[in-house]
Amino acid sequence: MSRAACLLVIISLMSPAAEALDNGLALKPTMGWLHWERFMCNIDCDTDPNNCISERLYMQMADVMVKEGWKEAGYEYVCIDDCWPSHQRDAQGRLQADPKRFPGGIKKLADYIHSKGLKLGIYADVGDKTCAGYPGSLGYYEKDAQTFADWDVDLLKFDGCFMNRALLGEGYTNMSKALNNTGRPILYSCEWPLYEWPLKQPNYTAIRDTCNHWRNFDDVFDSWSSVKSILDWTAAHQDIIVPAAGPGGWNDPDMLVIGNFGLSHDQQESQMALWAIMASPLLMSNDLRDICPRSKELLQNKRIIDISQDSMGKQGYRTAKGNDFEVWERPLSKKRLAVAVLNKLEIGGPRGFDIGAAPGWKICGPQCNVTQILPQYKEMGVQTQQSKIIVSVNPSGTALLTVTPISSDFTRLHKLNWQGTFVRRKHTIL
Ligand code: GLA
């Protein structure tokens, strides 16, 4: 074999099995805000000017994101969902924003959002119509991609209503190409697998090649039963979907509904913890202008966001269940592990869970360092595989911890004092 051929073989052996969409975007799960769950298709600006889908809503959200620490915490994309366009395309066949609700047009809105150091997302549909009945992009992929690029849009959520299911793959792929051909980096958020599952098992290699994230399952509602159903679906399909996730492409279990009406605080903590474990996009759908301080603190919790944004980019999954507990674990960079223990029993009070029963606890041999993040921050210090730590978990709440293994090289240089904390040896024996 020639040297060049040999090099090619080596390179191809080194490449990961599933390539991500090659647009350099979503190297970490996307963070931002998306209007749908909270504001839906409220187009009544006459009687509800504060909450209707209008340029004002996104401008106000962007203002708050900068002023109230959201941008600093990592939330970057301000995203428009359905119901923004006019029911008619313009004379050149281009989509246009509803003139009454978006008097400045989308380009001006994008300029405003960019002036705040944020990015703008928009919504369209692969089929004839959007889910709420606005013009779809079928037959207009190039034109719509170019229009979004001309407007300086940064993200496209591409829905799958009113489309022949057999043609979903072709449609999503063609729009991906059309976006790439504009030369503008536009993050591509798909719903391809969600619409394809009723027909056949989606091809996640192709999806990862085409999209930066993809919805698999039903829309999230503002309720614990909805969040639970998403977790159940994800765990039931984890063998198929988890390997597809990684830098550049992520499974999308839909928006965070933290800060709304339907979840107790424990349930909000569960959504935040599990969305971080699942390496999900963190797209909040809430009213940032009026949000309870505890929800805000949770959504801006740096330690949870660090798990979500971990540089290794591996999605976590359910590793154990029993006695109405579920253990979810996510491998993190530097051989660390995030562990979430969800109490699924919706009756009674807090229940204890022996964290040593988590399958990942084996990284505590010989020793590990443990930090509890939820329900409250607590340094638990150095532990061994034999340690018995009981974490208390409220009904429908979650305890979230990180576990950092301590290598045997390190332990050889140290000894445990009687309290179980490390002291440095004066003379190290190598
Ligand atoms: C579908 C999507 C939702 C939302 C609505 C808008 O249901 O799954 O996320 O975009 O359409 O009509």
XYZ file of C-alpha atoms and ligand atoms in Angstrom:
442
model
C 0.000 0.000 0.000
C 1.292 3.484 -0.862
C 2.019 5.922 1.974
C -0.939 8.113 0.937
C -3.337 5.140 0.914
C -1.986 4.013 4.256
C -2.588 7.499 5.693
C -6.140 7.471 4.353
C -6.871 4.159 6.047
C -5.476 5.474 9.336
C -7.519 8.684 9.079
C -10.715 6.807 8.281
C -10.136 4.429 11.208
C -9.687 7.417 13.497
C -12.909 9.177 12.401
C -15.931 8.764 14.663
C -18.689 6.512 13.297
C -21.343 9.196 13.135
C -20.345 12.477 11.534
C -22.068 15.611 12.761
C -23.544 18.248 10.505
C -20.423 20.056 9.405
C -21.399 23.675 10.071
C -19.276 24.220 13.166
C -22.356 24.932 15.302
C -23.862 23.378 18.439
C -20.551 21.961 19.626
C -22.271 22.097 23.018
C -26.024 21.775 23.594
C -27.710 24.996 22.469
C -28.816 27.388 25.211
C -31.479 30.035 24.830
C -35.163 30.859 24.909
C -37.987 29.724 22.601
C -41.481 31.158 22.686
C -43.713 28.159 21.980
C -44.691 26.430 25.242
C -45.349 29.658 27.147
C -46.720 31.978 24.445
C -47.991 29.512 21.817
C -49.922 31.109 18.937
C -51.121 34.190 20.766
C -51.513 36.705 17.941
C -53.966 38.976 19.726
C -51.844 42.072 20.146
C -54.910 44.307 20.548
C -56.037 42.817 23.831
C -52.804 41.153 24.992
C -49.942 43.321 23.702
C -47.497 42.066 26.330
C -47.798 38.408 25.481
C -48.638 38.251 21.798
C -46.174 36.977 19.203
C -44.639 40.274 18.120
C -41.205 41.823 17.746
C -41.736 43.445 21.143
C -41.803 40.076 22.910
C -38.367 39.032 21.583
C -36.860 42.472 22.171
C -38.056 42.475 25.766
C -36.820 38.931 26.317
C -33.409 39.903 24.902
C -33.255 42.960 27.174
C -33.978 40.838 30.237
C -31.528 38.162 29.133
C -28.741 40.707 29.178
C -29.822 42.554 32.335
C -30.694 39.599 34.526
C -27.679 37.358 34.072
C -29.167 34.920 31.537
C -26.679 35.781 28.824
C -23.828 35.551 31.280
C -25.081 32.127 32.383
C -24.814 30.960 28.748
C -28.325 31.454 27.321
C -27.669 32.877 23.874
C -30.402 32.201 21.300
C -33.704 34.127 21.361
C -36.002 31.995 19.232
C -39.236 32.689 17.409
C -41.564 29.695 16.989
C -44.726 29.339 14.891
C -47.201 32.131 14.003
C -44.715 34.872 13.121
C -45.348 35.107 9.343
C -47.971 36.747 7.304
C -50.404 34.255 5.726
C -49.182 35.346 2.291
C -45.725 35.229 0.750
C -44.607 38.502 -0.896
C -44.610 39.246 -4.651
C -41.206 37.512 -4.998
C -42.500 34.426 -3.199
C -40.571 35.187 -0.003
C -41.873 34.622 3.492
C -42.637 37.864 5.259
C -43.317 38.650 8.908
C -46.824 39.703 9.879
C -46.601 43.467 9.243
C -48.778 44.457 12.183
C -46.947 42.410 14.774
C -43.441 42.817 13.303
C -43.517 46.365 11.862
C -39.706 46.509 11.669
C -39.400 43.123 9.956
C -37.133 40.237 10.939
C -33.863 41.803 9.725
C -34.307 44.752 12.100
C -35.180 42.385 14.910
C -32.038 40.339 14.193
C -29.969 43.546 14.296
C -31.466 44.396 17.662
C -30.840 40.923 19.083
C -27.265 40.988 17.739
C -26.671 44.424 19.271
C -27.304 42.736 22.617
C -24.687 40.078 21.867
C -27.390 37.427 21.383
C -28.544 35.330 18.425
C -31.920 35.072 16.707
C -33.781 31.868 15.881
C -36.733 31.518 13.506
C -39.261 28.790 12.664
C -40.511 27.207 9.431
C -41.903 23.878 8.254
C -40.692 21.220 5.815
C -44.233 20.679 4.474
C -47.080 22.662 2.916
C -48.030 24.530 6.075
C -46.662 25.088 9.567
C -48.426 23.227 12.371
C -50.482 26.348 13.099
C -51.401 26.772 9.418
C -48.942 29.443 8.222
C -47.109 29.062 4.886
C -44.833 26.013 4.752
C -41.499 25.823 2.961
C -42.218 22.878 0.624
C -41.143 24.021 -2.836
C -39.310 27.027 -1.358
C -36.349 25.552 0.544
C -33.655 27.565 -1.309
C -35.698 30.726 -1.259
C -36.523 30.472 2.446
C -32.961 29.536 3.438
C -31.681 32.555 1.495
C -34.328 34.815 3.050
C -33.309 33.715 6.552
C -29.630 34.243 5.699
C -30.409 37.713 4.234
C -32.153 38.565 7.488
C -29.061 37.416 9.456
C -30.961 34.711 11.287
C -28.794 32.332 13.368
C -31.021 29.298 13.955
C -33.869 27.596 12.117
C -36.356 25.342 13.883
C -37.805 23.277 11.030
C -41.091 21.584 11.895
C -42.604 18.576 10.111
C -46.365 19.176 9.841
C -48.304 18.773 6.578
C -45.612 16.662 4.924
C -45.741 13.285 3.272
C -43.885 11.140 5.833
C -42.110 9.178 3.147
C -40.487 12.406 1.950
C -39.368 13.730 5.330
C -35.746 12.637 4.868
C -35.493 14.266 1.462
C -37.090 17.473 2.733
C -34.941 17.817 5.852
C -31.784 16.998 3.880
C -32.568 19.478 1.129
C -33.185 22.268 3.613
C -29.910 21.420 5.363
C -28.095 21.767 2.034
C -29.960 24.975 1.208
C -28.899 26.478 4.553
C -25.279 25.451 3.975
C -25.368 26.926 0.470
C -26.220 30.362 1.847
C -22.756 30.477 3.426
C -24.231 31.794 6.688
C -23.809 29.506 9.691
C -27.413 28.764 10.665
C -27.991 26.247 13.443
C -30.460 23.664 12.150
C -33.000 22.312 14.639
C -35.106 19.494 13.175
C -38.204 17.490 14.078
C -37.483 14.790 11.501
C -37.435 11.725 13.801
C -40.554 12.819 15.713
C -42.608 12.714 12.518
C -40.867 9.617 11.142
C -41.242 7.281 14.142
C -44.893 6.400 13.292
C -43.647 5.222 9.893
C -40.306 3.538 10.668
C -37.271 3.646 12.927
C -35.402 6.795 11.917
C -31.861 6.615 10.606
C -29.982 8.529 13.290
C -26.712 8.530 11.358
C -28.418 10.430 8.531
C -30.178 12.708 11.001
C -26.933 13.571 12.767
C -25.364 14.271 9.374
C -28.155 16.704 8.574
C -29.255 18.472 11.767
C -27.701 20.129 14.839
C -30.494 18.847 17.041
C -33.615 16.853 16.520
C -36.897 16.348 18.379
C -37.794 12.689 18.906
C -40.988 12.815 20.875
C -44.147 14.798 21.735
C -44.288 18.488 22.591
C -43.534 19.311 26.214
C -46.454 20.690 28.232
C -46.330 22.586 31.486
C -46.927 19.483 33.617
C -45.044 16.782 35.470
C -46.842 14.061 33.508
C -45.473 15.574 30.289
C -41.887 15.791 31.622
C -42.199 12.210 32.914
C -43.456 10.936 29.569
C -40.422 12.485 27.839
C -38.052 10.828 30.326
C -39.831 7.486 29.910
C -39.647 7.688 26.110
C -35.989 8.647 26.222
C -35.052 5.780 28.552
C -37.061 3.298 26.465
C -35.198 4.330 23.292
C -31.793 5.163 24.764
C -29.947 2.354 22.986
C -30.987 3.867 19.670
C -30.734 7.585 20.346
C -27.890 8.087 22.862
C -25.062 6.999 20.515
C -26.202 9.616 17.990
C -25.524 12.548 20.334
C -22.231 14.401 20.521
C -20.639 17.747 19.684
C -22.492 19.204 16.696
C -25.657 17.094 17.050
C -28.002 16.452 19.994
C -31.243 14.717 20.878
C -33.806 17.383 21.756
C -36.373 16.437 24.422
C -38.000 19.885 23.958
C -38.132 23.059 26.005
C -37.478 23.665 29.688
C -40.783 24.696 31.260
C -39.161 25.784 34.522
C -40.559 29.071 35.852
C -44.120 28.532 34.605
C -47.222 27.191 36.368
C -47.286 23.421 36.210
C -44.192 22.052 37.970
C -43.474 22.059 41.704
C -39.999 23.226 42.643
C -38.830 19.627 43.063
C -40.162 18.804 39.604
C -38.390 21.843 38.168
C -35.151 20.581 39.720
C -35.807 17.189 38.143
C -36.272 18.713 34.699
C -33.115 20.818 35.011
C -31.003 17.932 36.320
C -32.231 15.389 33.777
C -31.974 17.802 30.819
C -28.330 18.367 31.825
C -27.749 14.601 32.106
C -29.360 14.073 28.663
C -27.063 16.695 27.048
C -30.236 18.382 25.827
C -30.500 21.809 24.327
C -31.491 24.151 27.177
C -34.178 26.224 25.493
C -36.366 27.824 28.129
C -39.978 28.637 27.364
C -41.110 30.906 30.162
C -41.602 34.592 30.863
C -38.201 35.904 31.871
C -39.799 39.285 32.635
C -41.685 37.703 35.497
C -40.088 34.606 36.952
C -39.814 33.417 40.533
C -36.340 33.861 42.045
C -35.975 30.158 42.890
C -36.667 29.116 39.287
C -34.239 31.737 38.056
C -31.543 30.523 40.423
C -32.123 26.950 39.271
C -31.978 27.838 35.564
C -28.796 29.833 36.148
C -27.135 27.228 38.400
C -23.579 27.165 37.096
C -22.814 23.672 38.340
C -25.774 22.181 36.478
C -25.000 24.203 33.351
C -21.424 22.918 33.526
C -22.747 19.352 33.395
C -24.977 20.228 30.426
C -22.116 21.899 28.573
C -19.415 19.360 29.452
C -16.693 19.380 26.802
C -16.785 15.633 26.192
C -20.328 15.958 24.863
C -21.557 12.478 25.786
C -25.270 12.065 26.475
C -26.178 10.402 29.779
C -28.817 7.703 30.166
C -30.785 5.700 32.692
C -28.515 3.145 34.311
C -30.779 1.648 36.979
C -34.338 1.645 38.204
C -36.137 -0.001 41.085
C -38.087 0.744 44.222
C -39.565 3.790 42.430
C -36.132 5.337 41.994
C -34.346 5.937 38.717
C -30.597 6.489 38.410
C -29.373 8.449 35.399
C -25.673 8.920 34.763
C -23.620 11.003 32.376
C -19.907 10.475 31.777
C -18.077 13.791 31.965
C -14.634 14.981 30.917
C -11.667 14.127 33.174
C -13.269 10.733 33.905
C -15.883 12.379 36.125
C -19.477 11.264 36.328
C -22.735 13.098 36.941
C -25.331 11.040 38.787
C -29.010 11.937 39.114
C -31.344 10.022 41.406
C -35.009 10.630 40.642
C -37.672 9.695 43.180
C -40.651 8.636 41.077
C -42.971 7.926 43.980
C -45.603 10.665 44.101
C -46.788 9.958 47.603
C -45.205 10.314 51.028
C -42.148 12.313 51.981
C -38.418 12.347 51.230
C -36.888 8.887 50.745
C -33.283 7.876 51.231
C -31.241 6.351 48.416
C -27.868 4.727 49.004
C -25.744 6.351 46.337
C -23.387 3.359 46.453
C -26.135 1.490 44.585
C -25.637 3.704 41.513
C -23.873 1.577 38.873
C -21.337 4.350 38.209
C -20.237 4.381 41.830
C -17.603 1.820 40.868
C -15.371 4.742 39.835
C -15.032 5.348 43.587
C -12.509 2.500 43.768
C -10.157 3.192 45.386
C -11.489 6.654 46.138
C -13.491 9.535 44.743
C -14.509 13.052 45.544
C -18.252 13.709 45.723
C -20.174 16.962 45.336
C -23.917 17.211 45.728
C -25.489 19.900 43.526
C -29.216 19.325 44.048
C -31.339 19.669 46.087
C -28.591 21.692 47.774
C -24.917 22.226 47.219
C -22.774 20.147 49.542
C -19.137 19.047 49.347
C -19.248 15.430 50.470
C -15.495 15.009 50.390
C -13.509 11.881 49.719
C -15.392 8.610 49.620
C -14.589 5.004 48.884
C -16.466 2.258 47.124
C -17.623 1.062 50.534
C -18.909 4.455 51.754
C -22.549 4.476 52.633
C -23.996 7.826 51.609
C -27.721 8.143 51.802
C -29.118 10.988 49.751
C -32.598 12.208 50.557
C -34.872 12.701 47.552
C -38.285 14.381 47.676
C -41.263 12.899 45.785
C -40.793 13.712 42.055
C -37.537 15.443 42.961
C -33.962 14.626 41.995
C -30.638 14.518 43.789
C -27.790 15.490 41.482
C -24.143 14.744 42.249
C -20.787 14.750 40.549
C -18.248 12.060 41.285
C -14.556 12.577 40.545
C -12.349 9.495 40.739
C -9.084 9.814 42.572
C -6.476 7.798 40.768
C -4.449 5.215 42.660
C -1.283 7.253 41.875
C -2.806 10.096 43.809
C -3.899 7.954 46.729
C -0.410 6.497 47.013
C 0.799 10.006 47.755
C -1.842 10.684 50.350
C -3.477 8.941 53.237
C -6.916 9.281 54.666
C -7.172 10.813 58.101
C -9.670 9.466 60.569
C -12.406 11.892 59.465
C -12.273 10.615 55.924
C -10.676 13.760 54.536
C -7.282 13.881 52.882
C -4.094 15.031 54.552
C -0.889 15.381 52.617
C 1.982 13.103 53.662
C 5.067 15.030 54.691
C 7.350 12.545 52.979
C 5.937 10.940 49.913
C 7.002 7.386 49.216
C 7.164 6.638 45.543
C -45.272 21.473 16.696
C -43.899 21.487 17.355
C -43.908 22.478 18.510
C -44.306 23.864 18.023
C -45.629 23.798 17.299
C -45.948 25.114 16.619
O -46.235 20.932 17.532
O -43.543 20.216 17.795
O -42.654 22.518 19.148
O -43.282 24.343 17.178
O -45.639 22.778 16.310
O -47.135 25.068 15.890
